[in-house]
Short mmCIF file of C-alpha atoms in Angstrom, two decimals:
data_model
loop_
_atom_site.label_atom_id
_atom_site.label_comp_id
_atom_site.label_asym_id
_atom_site.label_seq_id
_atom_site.Cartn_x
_atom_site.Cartn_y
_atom_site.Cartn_z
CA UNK A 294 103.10 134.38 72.45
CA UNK A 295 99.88 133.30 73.95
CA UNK A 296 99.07 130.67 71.54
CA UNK A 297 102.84 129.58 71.06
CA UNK A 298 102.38 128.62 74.62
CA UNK A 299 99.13 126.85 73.98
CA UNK A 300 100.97 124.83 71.56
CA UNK A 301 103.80 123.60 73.82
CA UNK A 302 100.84 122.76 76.61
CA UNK A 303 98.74 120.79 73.79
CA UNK A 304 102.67 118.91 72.16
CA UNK A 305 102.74 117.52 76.17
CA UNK A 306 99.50 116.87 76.53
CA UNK A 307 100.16 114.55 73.26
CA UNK A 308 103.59 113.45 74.74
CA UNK A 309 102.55 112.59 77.76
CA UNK A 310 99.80 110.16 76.80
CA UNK A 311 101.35 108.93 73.66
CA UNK A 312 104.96 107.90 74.68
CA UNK A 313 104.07 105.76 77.80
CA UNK A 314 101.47 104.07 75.60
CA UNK A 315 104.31 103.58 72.69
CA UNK A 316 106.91 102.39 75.12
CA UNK A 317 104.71 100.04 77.01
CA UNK A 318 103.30 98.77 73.79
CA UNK A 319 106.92 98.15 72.43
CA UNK A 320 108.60 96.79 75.37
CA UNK A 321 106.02 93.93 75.74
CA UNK A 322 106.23 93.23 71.67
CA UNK A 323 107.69 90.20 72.28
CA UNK A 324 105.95 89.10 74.76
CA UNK A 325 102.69 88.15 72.66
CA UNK A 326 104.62 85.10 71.71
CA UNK A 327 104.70 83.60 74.83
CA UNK A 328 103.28 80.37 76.14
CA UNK A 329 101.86 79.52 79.38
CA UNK A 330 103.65 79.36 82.57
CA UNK A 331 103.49 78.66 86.12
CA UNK A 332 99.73 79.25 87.78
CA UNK A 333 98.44 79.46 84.03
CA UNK A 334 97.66 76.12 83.69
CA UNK A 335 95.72 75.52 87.32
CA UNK A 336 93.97 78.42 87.32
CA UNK A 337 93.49 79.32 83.40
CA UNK A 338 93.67 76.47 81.57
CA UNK A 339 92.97 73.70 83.94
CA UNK A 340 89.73 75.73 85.41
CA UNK A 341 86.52 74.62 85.09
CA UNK A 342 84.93 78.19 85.31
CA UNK A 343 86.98 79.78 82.54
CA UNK A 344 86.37 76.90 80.23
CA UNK A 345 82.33 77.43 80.73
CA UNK A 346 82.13 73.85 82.45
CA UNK A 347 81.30 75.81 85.72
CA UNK A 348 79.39 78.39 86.44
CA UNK A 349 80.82 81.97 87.40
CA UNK A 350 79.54 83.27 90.97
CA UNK A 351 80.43 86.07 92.98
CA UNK A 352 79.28 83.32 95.92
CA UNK A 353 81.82 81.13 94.99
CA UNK A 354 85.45 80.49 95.72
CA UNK A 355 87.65 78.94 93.19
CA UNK A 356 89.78 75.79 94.18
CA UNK A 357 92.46 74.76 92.02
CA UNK A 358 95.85 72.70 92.87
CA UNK A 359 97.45 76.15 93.78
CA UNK A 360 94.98 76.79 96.14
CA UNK A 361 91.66 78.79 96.99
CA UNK A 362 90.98 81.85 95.38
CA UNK A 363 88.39 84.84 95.19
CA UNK A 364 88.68 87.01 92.35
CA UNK A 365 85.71 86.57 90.23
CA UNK A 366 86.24 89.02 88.00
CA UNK A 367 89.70 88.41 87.17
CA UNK A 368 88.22 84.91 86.24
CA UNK A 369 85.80 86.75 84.23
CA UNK A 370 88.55 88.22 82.05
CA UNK A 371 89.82 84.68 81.32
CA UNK A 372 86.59 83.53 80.09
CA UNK A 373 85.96 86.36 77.55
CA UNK A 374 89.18 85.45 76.47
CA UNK A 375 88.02 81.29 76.25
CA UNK A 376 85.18 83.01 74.28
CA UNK A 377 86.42 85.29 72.03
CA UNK A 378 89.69 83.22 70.97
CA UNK A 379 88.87 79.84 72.84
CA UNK A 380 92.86 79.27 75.20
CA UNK A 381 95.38 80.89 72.64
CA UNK A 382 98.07 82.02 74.82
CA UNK A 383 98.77 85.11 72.15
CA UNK A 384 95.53 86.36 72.67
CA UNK A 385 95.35 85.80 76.38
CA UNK A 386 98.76 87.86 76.27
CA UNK A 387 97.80 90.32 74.05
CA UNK A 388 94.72 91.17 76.11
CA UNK A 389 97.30 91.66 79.54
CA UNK A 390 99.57 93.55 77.56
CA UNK A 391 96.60 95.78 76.72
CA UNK A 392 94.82 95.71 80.26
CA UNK A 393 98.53 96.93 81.61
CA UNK A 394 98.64 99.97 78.95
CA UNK A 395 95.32 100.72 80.43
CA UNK A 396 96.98 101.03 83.68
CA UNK A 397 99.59 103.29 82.47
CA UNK A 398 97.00 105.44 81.17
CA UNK A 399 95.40 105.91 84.61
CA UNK A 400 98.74 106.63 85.77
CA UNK A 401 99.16 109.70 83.38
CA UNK A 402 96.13 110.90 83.74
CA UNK A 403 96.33 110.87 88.01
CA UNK A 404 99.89 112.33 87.43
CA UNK A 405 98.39 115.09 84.91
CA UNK A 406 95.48 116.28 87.68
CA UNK A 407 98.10 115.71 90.40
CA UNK A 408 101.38 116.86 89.44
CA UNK A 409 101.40 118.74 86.11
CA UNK A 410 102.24 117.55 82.40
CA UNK A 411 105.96 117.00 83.10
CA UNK A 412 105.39 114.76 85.93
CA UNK A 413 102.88 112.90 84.29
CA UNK A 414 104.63 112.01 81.31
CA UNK A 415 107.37 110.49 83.61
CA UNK A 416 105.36 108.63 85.75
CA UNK A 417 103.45 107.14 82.99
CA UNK A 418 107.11 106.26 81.20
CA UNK A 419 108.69 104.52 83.67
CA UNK A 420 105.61 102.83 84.65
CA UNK A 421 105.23 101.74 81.62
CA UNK A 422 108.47 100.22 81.47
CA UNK A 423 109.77 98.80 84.62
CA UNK A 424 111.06 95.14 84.58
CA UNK A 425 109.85 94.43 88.03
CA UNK A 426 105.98 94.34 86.49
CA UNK A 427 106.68 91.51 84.12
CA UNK A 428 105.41 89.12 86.49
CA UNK A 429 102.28 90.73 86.44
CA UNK A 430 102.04 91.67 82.97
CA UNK A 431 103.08 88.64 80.96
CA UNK A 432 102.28 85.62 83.63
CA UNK A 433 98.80 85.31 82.83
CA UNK A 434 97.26 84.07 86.01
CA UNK A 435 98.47 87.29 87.57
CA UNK A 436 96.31 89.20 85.46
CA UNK A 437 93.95 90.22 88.55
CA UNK A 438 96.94 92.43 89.95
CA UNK A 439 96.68 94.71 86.48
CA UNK A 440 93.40 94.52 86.84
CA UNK A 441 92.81 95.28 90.52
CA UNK A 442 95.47 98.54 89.75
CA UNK A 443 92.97 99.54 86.85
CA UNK A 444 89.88 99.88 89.38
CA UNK A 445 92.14 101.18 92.11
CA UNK A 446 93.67 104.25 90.07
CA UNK A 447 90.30 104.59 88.39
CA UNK A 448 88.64 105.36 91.97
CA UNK A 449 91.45 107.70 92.64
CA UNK A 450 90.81 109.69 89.35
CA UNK A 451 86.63 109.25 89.54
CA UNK A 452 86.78 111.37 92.99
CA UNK A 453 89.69 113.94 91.55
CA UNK A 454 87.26 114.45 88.16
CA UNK A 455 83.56 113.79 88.59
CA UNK A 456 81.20 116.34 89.85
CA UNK A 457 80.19 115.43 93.11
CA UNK A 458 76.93 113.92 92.61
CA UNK A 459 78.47 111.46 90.85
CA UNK A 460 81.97 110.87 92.14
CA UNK A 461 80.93 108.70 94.97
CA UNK A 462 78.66 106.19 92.98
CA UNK A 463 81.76 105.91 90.76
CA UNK A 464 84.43 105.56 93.75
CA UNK A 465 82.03 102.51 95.32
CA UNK A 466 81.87 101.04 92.06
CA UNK A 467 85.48 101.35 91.05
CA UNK A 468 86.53 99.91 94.33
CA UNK A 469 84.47 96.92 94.48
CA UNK A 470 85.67 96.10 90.78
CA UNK A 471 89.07 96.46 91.73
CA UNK A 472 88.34 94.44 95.17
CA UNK A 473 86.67 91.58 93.17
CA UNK A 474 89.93 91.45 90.85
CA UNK A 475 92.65 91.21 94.06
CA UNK A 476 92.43 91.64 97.45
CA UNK A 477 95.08 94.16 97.33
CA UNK A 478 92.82 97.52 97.33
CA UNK A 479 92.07 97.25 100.29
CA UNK A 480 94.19 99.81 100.87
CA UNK A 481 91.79 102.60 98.53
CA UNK A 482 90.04 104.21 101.34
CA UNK A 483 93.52 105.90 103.01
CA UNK A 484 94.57 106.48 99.44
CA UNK A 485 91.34 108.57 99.11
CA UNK A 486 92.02 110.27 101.85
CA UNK A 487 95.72 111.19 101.14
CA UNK A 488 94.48 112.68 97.89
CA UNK A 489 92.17 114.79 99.38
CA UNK A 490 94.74 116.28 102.02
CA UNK A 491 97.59 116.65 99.20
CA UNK A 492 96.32 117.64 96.22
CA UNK A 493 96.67 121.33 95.43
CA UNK A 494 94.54 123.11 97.72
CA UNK A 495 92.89 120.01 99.38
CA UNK A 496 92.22 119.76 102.83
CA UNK A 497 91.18 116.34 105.10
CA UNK A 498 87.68 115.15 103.61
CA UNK A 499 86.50 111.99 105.40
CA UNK A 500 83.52 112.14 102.65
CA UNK A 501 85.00 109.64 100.61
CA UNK A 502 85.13 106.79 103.51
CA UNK A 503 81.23 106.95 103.14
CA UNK A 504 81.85 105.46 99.40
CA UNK A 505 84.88 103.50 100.05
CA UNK A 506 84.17 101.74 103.29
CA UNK A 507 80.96 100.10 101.61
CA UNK A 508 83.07 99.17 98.63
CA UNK A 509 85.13 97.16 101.22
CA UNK A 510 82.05 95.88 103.65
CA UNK A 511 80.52 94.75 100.45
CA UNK A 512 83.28 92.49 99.49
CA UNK A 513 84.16 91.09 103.11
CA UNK A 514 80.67 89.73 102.89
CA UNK A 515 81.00 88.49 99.44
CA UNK A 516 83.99 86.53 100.14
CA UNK A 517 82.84 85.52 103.84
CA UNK A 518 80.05 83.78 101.92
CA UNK A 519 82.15 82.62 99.29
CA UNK A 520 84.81 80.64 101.68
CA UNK A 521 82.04 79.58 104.56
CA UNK A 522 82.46 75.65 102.48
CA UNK A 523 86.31 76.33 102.41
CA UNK A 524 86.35 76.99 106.42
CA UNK A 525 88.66 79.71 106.05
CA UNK A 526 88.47 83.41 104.85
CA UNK A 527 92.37 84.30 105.03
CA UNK A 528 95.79 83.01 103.68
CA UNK A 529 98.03 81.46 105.95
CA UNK A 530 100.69 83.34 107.51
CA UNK A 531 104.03 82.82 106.16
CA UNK A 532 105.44 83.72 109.62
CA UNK A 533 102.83 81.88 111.76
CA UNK A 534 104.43 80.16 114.73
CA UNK A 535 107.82 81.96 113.99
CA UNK A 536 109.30 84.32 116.51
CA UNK A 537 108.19 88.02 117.04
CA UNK A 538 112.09 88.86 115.90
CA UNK A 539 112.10 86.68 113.25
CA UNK A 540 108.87 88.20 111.61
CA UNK A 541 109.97 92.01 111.98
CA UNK A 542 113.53 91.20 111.02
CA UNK A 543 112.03 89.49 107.75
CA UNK A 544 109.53 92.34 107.35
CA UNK A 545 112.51 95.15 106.96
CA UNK A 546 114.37 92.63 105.36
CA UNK A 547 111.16 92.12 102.96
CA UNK A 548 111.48 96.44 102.82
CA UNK A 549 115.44 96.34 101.66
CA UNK A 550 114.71 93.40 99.01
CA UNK A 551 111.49 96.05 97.22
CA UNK A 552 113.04 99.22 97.55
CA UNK A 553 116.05 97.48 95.05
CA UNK A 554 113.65 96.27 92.67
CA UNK A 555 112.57 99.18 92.26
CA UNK A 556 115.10 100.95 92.00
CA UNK A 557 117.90 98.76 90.77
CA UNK A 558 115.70 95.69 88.98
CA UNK A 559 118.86 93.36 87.89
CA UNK A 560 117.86 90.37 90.08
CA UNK A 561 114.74 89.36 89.02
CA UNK A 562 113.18 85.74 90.24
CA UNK A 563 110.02 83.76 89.72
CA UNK A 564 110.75 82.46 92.98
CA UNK A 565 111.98 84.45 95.93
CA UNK A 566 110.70 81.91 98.70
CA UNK A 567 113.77 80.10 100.87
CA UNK A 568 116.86 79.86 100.65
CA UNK A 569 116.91 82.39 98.03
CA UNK A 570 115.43 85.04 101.16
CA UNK A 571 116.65 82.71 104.42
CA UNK A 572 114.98 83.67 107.60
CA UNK A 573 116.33 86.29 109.10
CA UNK A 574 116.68 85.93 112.70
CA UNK A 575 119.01 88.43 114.19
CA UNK A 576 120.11 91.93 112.38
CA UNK A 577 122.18 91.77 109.23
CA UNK A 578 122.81 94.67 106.54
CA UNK A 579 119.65 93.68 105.43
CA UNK A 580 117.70 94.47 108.14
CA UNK A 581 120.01 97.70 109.00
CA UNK A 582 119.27 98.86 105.18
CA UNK A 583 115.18 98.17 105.36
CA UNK A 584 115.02 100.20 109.05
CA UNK A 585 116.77 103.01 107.57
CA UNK A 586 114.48 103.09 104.23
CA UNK A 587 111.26 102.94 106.27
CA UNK A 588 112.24 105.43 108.82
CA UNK A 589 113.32 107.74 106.08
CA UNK A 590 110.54 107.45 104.29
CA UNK A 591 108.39 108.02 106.89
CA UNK A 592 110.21 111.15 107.81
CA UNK A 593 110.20 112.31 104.33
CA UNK A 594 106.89 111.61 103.41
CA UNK A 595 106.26 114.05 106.99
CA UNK A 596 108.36 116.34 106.02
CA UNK A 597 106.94 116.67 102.17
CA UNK A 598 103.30 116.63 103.68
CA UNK A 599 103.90 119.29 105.90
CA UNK A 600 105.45 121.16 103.16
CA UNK A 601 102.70 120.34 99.98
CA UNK A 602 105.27 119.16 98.09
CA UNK A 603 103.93 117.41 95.50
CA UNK A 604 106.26 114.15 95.83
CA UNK A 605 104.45 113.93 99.41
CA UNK A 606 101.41 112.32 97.31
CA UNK A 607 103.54 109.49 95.13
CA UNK A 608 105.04 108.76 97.80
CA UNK A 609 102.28 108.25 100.32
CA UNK A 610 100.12 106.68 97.29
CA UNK A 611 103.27 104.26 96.94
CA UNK A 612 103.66 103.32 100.65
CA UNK A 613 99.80 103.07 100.92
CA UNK A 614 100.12 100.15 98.30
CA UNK A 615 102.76 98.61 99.27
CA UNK A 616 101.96 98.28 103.32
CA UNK A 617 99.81 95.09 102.33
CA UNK A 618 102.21 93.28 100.98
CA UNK A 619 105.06 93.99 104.29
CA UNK A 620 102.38 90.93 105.76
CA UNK A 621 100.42 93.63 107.92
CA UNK A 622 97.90 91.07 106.69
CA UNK A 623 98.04 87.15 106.38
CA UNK A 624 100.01 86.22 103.26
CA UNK A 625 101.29 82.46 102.30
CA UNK A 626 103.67 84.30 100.21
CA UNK A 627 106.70 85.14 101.69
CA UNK A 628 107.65 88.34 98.54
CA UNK A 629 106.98 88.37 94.72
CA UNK A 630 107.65 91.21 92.28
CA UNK A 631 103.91 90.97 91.13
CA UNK A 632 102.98 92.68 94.36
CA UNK A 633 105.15 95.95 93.37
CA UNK A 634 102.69 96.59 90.40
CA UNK A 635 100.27 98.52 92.26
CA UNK A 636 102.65 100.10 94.19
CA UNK A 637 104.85 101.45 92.02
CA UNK A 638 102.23 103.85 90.38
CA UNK A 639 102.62 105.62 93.43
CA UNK A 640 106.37 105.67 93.15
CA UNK A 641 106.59 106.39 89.62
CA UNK A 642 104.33 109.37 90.22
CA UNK A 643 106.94 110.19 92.99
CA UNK A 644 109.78 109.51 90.48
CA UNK A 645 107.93 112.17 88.08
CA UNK A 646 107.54 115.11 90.88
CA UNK A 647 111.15 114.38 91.87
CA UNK A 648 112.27 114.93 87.41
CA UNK A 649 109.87 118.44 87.37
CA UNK A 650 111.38 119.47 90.00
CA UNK A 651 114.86 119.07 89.11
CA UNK A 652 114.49 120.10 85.95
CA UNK A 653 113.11 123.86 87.29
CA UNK A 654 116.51 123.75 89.30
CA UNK A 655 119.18 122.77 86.76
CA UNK A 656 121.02 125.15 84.33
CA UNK A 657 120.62 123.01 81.08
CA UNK A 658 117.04 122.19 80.25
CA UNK A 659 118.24 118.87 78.04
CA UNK A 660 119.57 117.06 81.52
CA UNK A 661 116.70 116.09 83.18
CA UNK A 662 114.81 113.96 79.58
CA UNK A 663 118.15 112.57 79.46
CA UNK A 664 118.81 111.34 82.85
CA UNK A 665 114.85 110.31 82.29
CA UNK A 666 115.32 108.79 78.55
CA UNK A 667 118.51 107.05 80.35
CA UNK A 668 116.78 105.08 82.96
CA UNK A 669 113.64 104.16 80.24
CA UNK A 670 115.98 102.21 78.59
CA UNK A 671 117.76 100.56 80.57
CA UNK A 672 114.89 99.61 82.04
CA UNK A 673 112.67 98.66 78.62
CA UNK A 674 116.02 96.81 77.90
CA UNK A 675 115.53 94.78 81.42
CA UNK A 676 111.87 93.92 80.19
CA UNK A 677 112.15 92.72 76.61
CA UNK A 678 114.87 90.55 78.35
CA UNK A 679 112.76 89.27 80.93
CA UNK A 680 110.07 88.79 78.86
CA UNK A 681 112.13 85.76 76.97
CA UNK A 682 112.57 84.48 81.02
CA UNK A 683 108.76 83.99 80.53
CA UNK A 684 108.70 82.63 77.35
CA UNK A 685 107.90 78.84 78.39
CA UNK A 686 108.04 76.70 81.70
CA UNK A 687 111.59 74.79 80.65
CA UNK A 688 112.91 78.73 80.27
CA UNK A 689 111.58 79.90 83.11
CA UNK A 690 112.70 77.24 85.95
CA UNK A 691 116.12 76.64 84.07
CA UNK A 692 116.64 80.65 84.44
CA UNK A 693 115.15 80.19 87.82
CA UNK A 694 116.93 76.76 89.25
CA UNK A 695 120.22 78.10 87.90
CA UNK A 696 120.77 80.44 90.46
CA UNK A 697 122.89 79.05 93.73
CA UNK A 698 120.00 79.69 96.19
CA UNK A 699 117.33 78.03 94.11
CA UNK A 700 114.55 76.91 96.32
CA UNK A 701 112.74 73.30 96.10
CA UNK A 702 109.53 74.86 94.41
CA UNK A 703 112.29 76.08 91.25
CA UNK A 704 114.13 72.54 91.32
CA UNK A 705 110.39 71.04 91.10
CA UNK A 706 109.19 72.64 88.78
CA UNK A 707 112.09 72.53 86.58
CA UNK A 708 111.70 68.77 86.79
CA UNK A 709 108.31 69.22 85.62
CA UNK A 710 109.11 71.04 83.02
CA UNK A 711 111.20 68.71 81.59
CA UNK A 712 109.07 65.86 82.00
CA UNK A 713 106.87 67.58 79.29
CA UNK A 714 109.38 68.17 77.41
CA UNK A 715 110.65 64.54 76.79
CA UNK A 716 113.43 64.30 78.65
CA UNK A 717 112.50 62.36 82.55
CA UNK A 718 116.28 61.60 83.38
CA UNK A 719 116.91 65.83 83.63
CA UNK A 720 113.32 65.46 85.01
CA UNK A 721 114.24 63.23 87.89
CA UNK A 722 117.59 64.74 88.42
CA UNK A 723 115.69 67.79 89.22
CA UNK A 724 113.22 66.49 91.57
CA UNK A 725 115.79 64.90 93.31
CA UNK A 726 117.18 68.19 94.01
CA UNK A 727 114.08 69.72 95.03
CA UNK A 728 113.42 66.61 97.63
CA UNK A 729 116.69 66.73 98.78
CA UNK A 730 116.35 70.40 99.53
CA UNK A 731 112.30 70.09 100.83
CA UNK A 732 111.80 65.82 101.77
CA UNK A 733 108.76 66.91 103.57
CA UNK A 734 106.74 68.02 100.24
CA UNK A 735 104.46 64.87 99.54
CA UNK A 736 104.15 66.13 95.70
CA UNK A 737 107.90 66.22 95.20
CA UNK A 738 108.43 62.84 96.18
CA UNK A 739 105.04 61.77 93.93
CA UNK A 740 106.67 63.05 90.89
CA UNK A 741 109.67 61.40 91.69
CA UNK A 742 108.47 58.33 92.76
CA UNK A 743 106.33 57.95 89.65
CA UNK A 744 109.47 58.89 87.55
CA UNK A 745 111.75 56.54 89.34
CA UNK A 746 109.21 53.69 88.36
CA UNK A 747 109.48 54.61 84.68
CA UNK A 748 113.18 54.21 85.16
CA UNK A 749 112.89 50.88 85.76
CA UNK A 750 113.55 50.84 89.64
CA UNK A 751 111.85 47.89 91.93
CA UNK A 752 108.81 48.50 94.04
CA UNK A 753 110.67 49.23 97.13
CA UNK A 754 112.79 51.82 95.77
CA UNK A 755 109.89 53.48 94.74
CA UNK A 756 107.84 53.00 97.80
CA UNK A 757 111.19 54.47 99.59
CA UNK A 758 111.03 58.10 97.61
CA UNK A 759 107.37 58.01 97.87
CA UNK A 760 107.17 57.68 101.90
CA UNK A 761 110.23 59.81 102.22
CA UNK A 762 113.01 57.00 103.46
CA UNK A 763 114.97 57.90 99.90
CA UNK A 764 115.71 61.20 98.51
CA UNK A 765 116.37 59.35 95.22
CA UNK A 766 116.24 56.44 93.26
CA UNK A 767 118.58 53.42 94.94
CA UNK A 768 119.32 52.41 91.30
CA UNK A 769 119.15 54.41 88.49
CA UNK A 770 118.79 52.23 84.67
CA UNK A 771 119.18 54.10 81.64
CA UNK A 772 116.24 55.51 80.85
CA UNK A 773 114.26 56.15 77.51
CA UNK A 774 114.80 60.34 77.61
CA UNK A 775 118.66 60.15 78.07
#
């Protein structure tokens, strides 16, 4: 009986680290095929550092057209990708594809000290799986966010599993990694701290803020340095100058718009800046729904703390990760699905408590892997589709710019794309959507301008769309893509 049972515990042990890894591995099969896309070119292809023409310093910030950036070890993993296979987007994809299986291998392994076998192997599923990580995992130049994940989960599981001595050497140098790669751990030190008070017989330990709060001070000063030339050390504010009202309506509004990716991921966007999310200035449904999901999972998480549940951890883990990105800090961004991946660990470990304990409750043992199996494929379904979304720039903004609430940036860059692809009447028909939508973006009416002279329009027309007097050309000639 004894070593039947030892069996069973060593077939889960296998399962639970072996089907994530085979379901992650298969759901992203077709995404090795992919070109590049959207930042790839700026901050991969286009970047000085990555191609070896620059050096790589942890003093230095990185300025491309998309902007300035501080993650010098996400740029690091571009390079030994320049080296290694010089810029072949297959390998570049095969390595994220790889880097994000990593991930869902921390994810097991925290849900395996945390939660139990059962709830591991969940966790690690549906991470594995989710649509709303594409982004992440197969747009190349968000890379860092897999990679800051990998250092932020490997903290977690250094403090759970070292001895002590050397737990806290590990955590600091976990943390910094993970810093270096996105600025999105900052969050690790409360994490620490919820781990401590939930795990199975832990209590409040404030020893890990002597590790983690270094990690952090460390990095502030490396980037301080690192943007001094730049003249600023923060992103913009999306809502800067906007009302007090207007920012917390779009803040629960922001709340709503996650919670359904995550749990319902059919409306999936490269693009979710206005009009496709309008500012929200007085409260709709939207704002009604996003108040009730924070204050109820606020009370729940209080309620499952003060009980030990075990959900009380993915849950707090989740809401720890995702606090960031509800613009408690400066972001230029107003939402993006990339920012869920790090975040959803914690919720998939919550979704994996919630399936062991249902399954201890229900009469038939086969309903819970089904209702599990179920919503991993509909959701690996989701991602091999999306995947093809990313398959090229043309694909991606003509997926994008199709939908009725298309913003300026996906009309833009759809003209773009088509540009390269041949075709500059499509091109300028685009573009003169996207300045019709945004005529105060100078590179809009650039592209346009320099399109409309192609077409064969006079110097005044074009002097018209590039100073902003025309939204398009006055005359438009055949021209040689038609």
């Amino acid at each position: 009986m004894l070593q039947s049972a030892a069996m069973h515990a060593r077939l889960l042990d296998r399962l639970a680290l072996l089907v994530p890894l085979a379901a992650g591995a298969l759901v992203y099969a077709n995404a090795l095929g992919n070109s590049f896309v959207l930042d790839d070119y700026h901050f991969i292809l286009e970047n000085p550092v990555v191609r070896g023409e620059a050096p790589l310093g942890f003093l230095e910030v990185t300025t491309t057209p998309g902007g300035h950036f501080y993650r010098p070890l996400g740029l690091l993993s571009y390079r030994l990708d320049y080296l290694l296979a010089d810029p072949s987007p297959h390998w570049l994809h095969l390595a994220s594809v790889l880097y994000h299986l990593l991930a869902v291998l921390l994810v097991v392994l925290l849900g395996r000290a945390l939660l139990g076998r059962g709830a591991a192997l969940v966790a690690g599923l549906l991470f594995a799986v989710h649509p709303v990580h594409v982004e992440a995992v197969t747009a190349l130049a968000n890379r860092t966010e897999v990679l800051a994940t990998i250092g932020y989960l490997g903290a977690i599981l250094a403090w759970l599993r070292l001895p002590r001595r050397g737990a806290g050497p590990a955590v600091l140098l976990c943390g910094l990694l993970a810093l270096l790669c996105k600025e999105s751990a900052l969050t690790l030190p409360l994490a620490l701290l919820l781990v401590d008070w939930l795990r199975p017989g832990g209590r409040l330990r404030p020893a890990s803020l002597l590790w983690t709060l270094p990690a952090v001070a460390i990095y502030y000063g490396l980037r301080t340095l690192a943007f001094q030339d730049v003249g600023f050390t923060a992103y913009p504010d999306w809502f800067a100058g906007r009302p007090l009202g207007e920012r917390v309506f779009g803040i629960l509004d922001l709340l709503g718009r996650y919670a359904r990716l995550l749990v319902v991921p059919t409306e999936l966007c490269a693009d979710w800046a206005p009009p496709r999310v309008p500012p929200v200035t007085e409260p709709t449904l939207g704002v009604v729904v996003g108040l009730l999901i924070g204050i109820g999972s606020a009370l729940g998480f209080v309620q499952l703390a003060r009980r030990r549940a075990p959900a009380a951890l993915g849950l707090g883990l989740g809401l720890t990760g995702l606090v960031l990105y509800l613009h408690v800090i400066p972001l230029g961004v107003l939402m993006a699905e990339r920012f869920l991946y790090l975040p959803s660990a914690g919720f998939a470990l919550l979704a994996g408590s919630a399936a062991a304990s249902l399954a201890r409750r229900v009469a038939r043992p086969w309903l819970v892997p089904a209702l599990v199996g179920g919503v991993a494929l509909a959701f690996g379904a989701l991602t091999v589709d999306r995947n093809v979304d990313w398959e090229n720039p043309l694909i991606l903004w003509s997926v994008t710019a199709a939908h009725p609430q298309a913003s300026a940036l996906s009309h833009g860059n759809l003209g773009l794309a088509w540009f390269w692809a041949g075709k500059p009447d499509l091109a300028r028909a685009s573009l003169e959507r996207a300045v019709q939508l945004e005529p105060g973006r100078q590179s809009f009416r650039h592209s346009l301008a320099l399109l409309c002279r192609e077409a064969g329009a006079s110097p005044e027309e074009v002097r018209a769309v590039e100073e902003g007097r025309a939204r398009t050309c006055l005359t438009r000639p055949p021209g040689p893509g038609r």
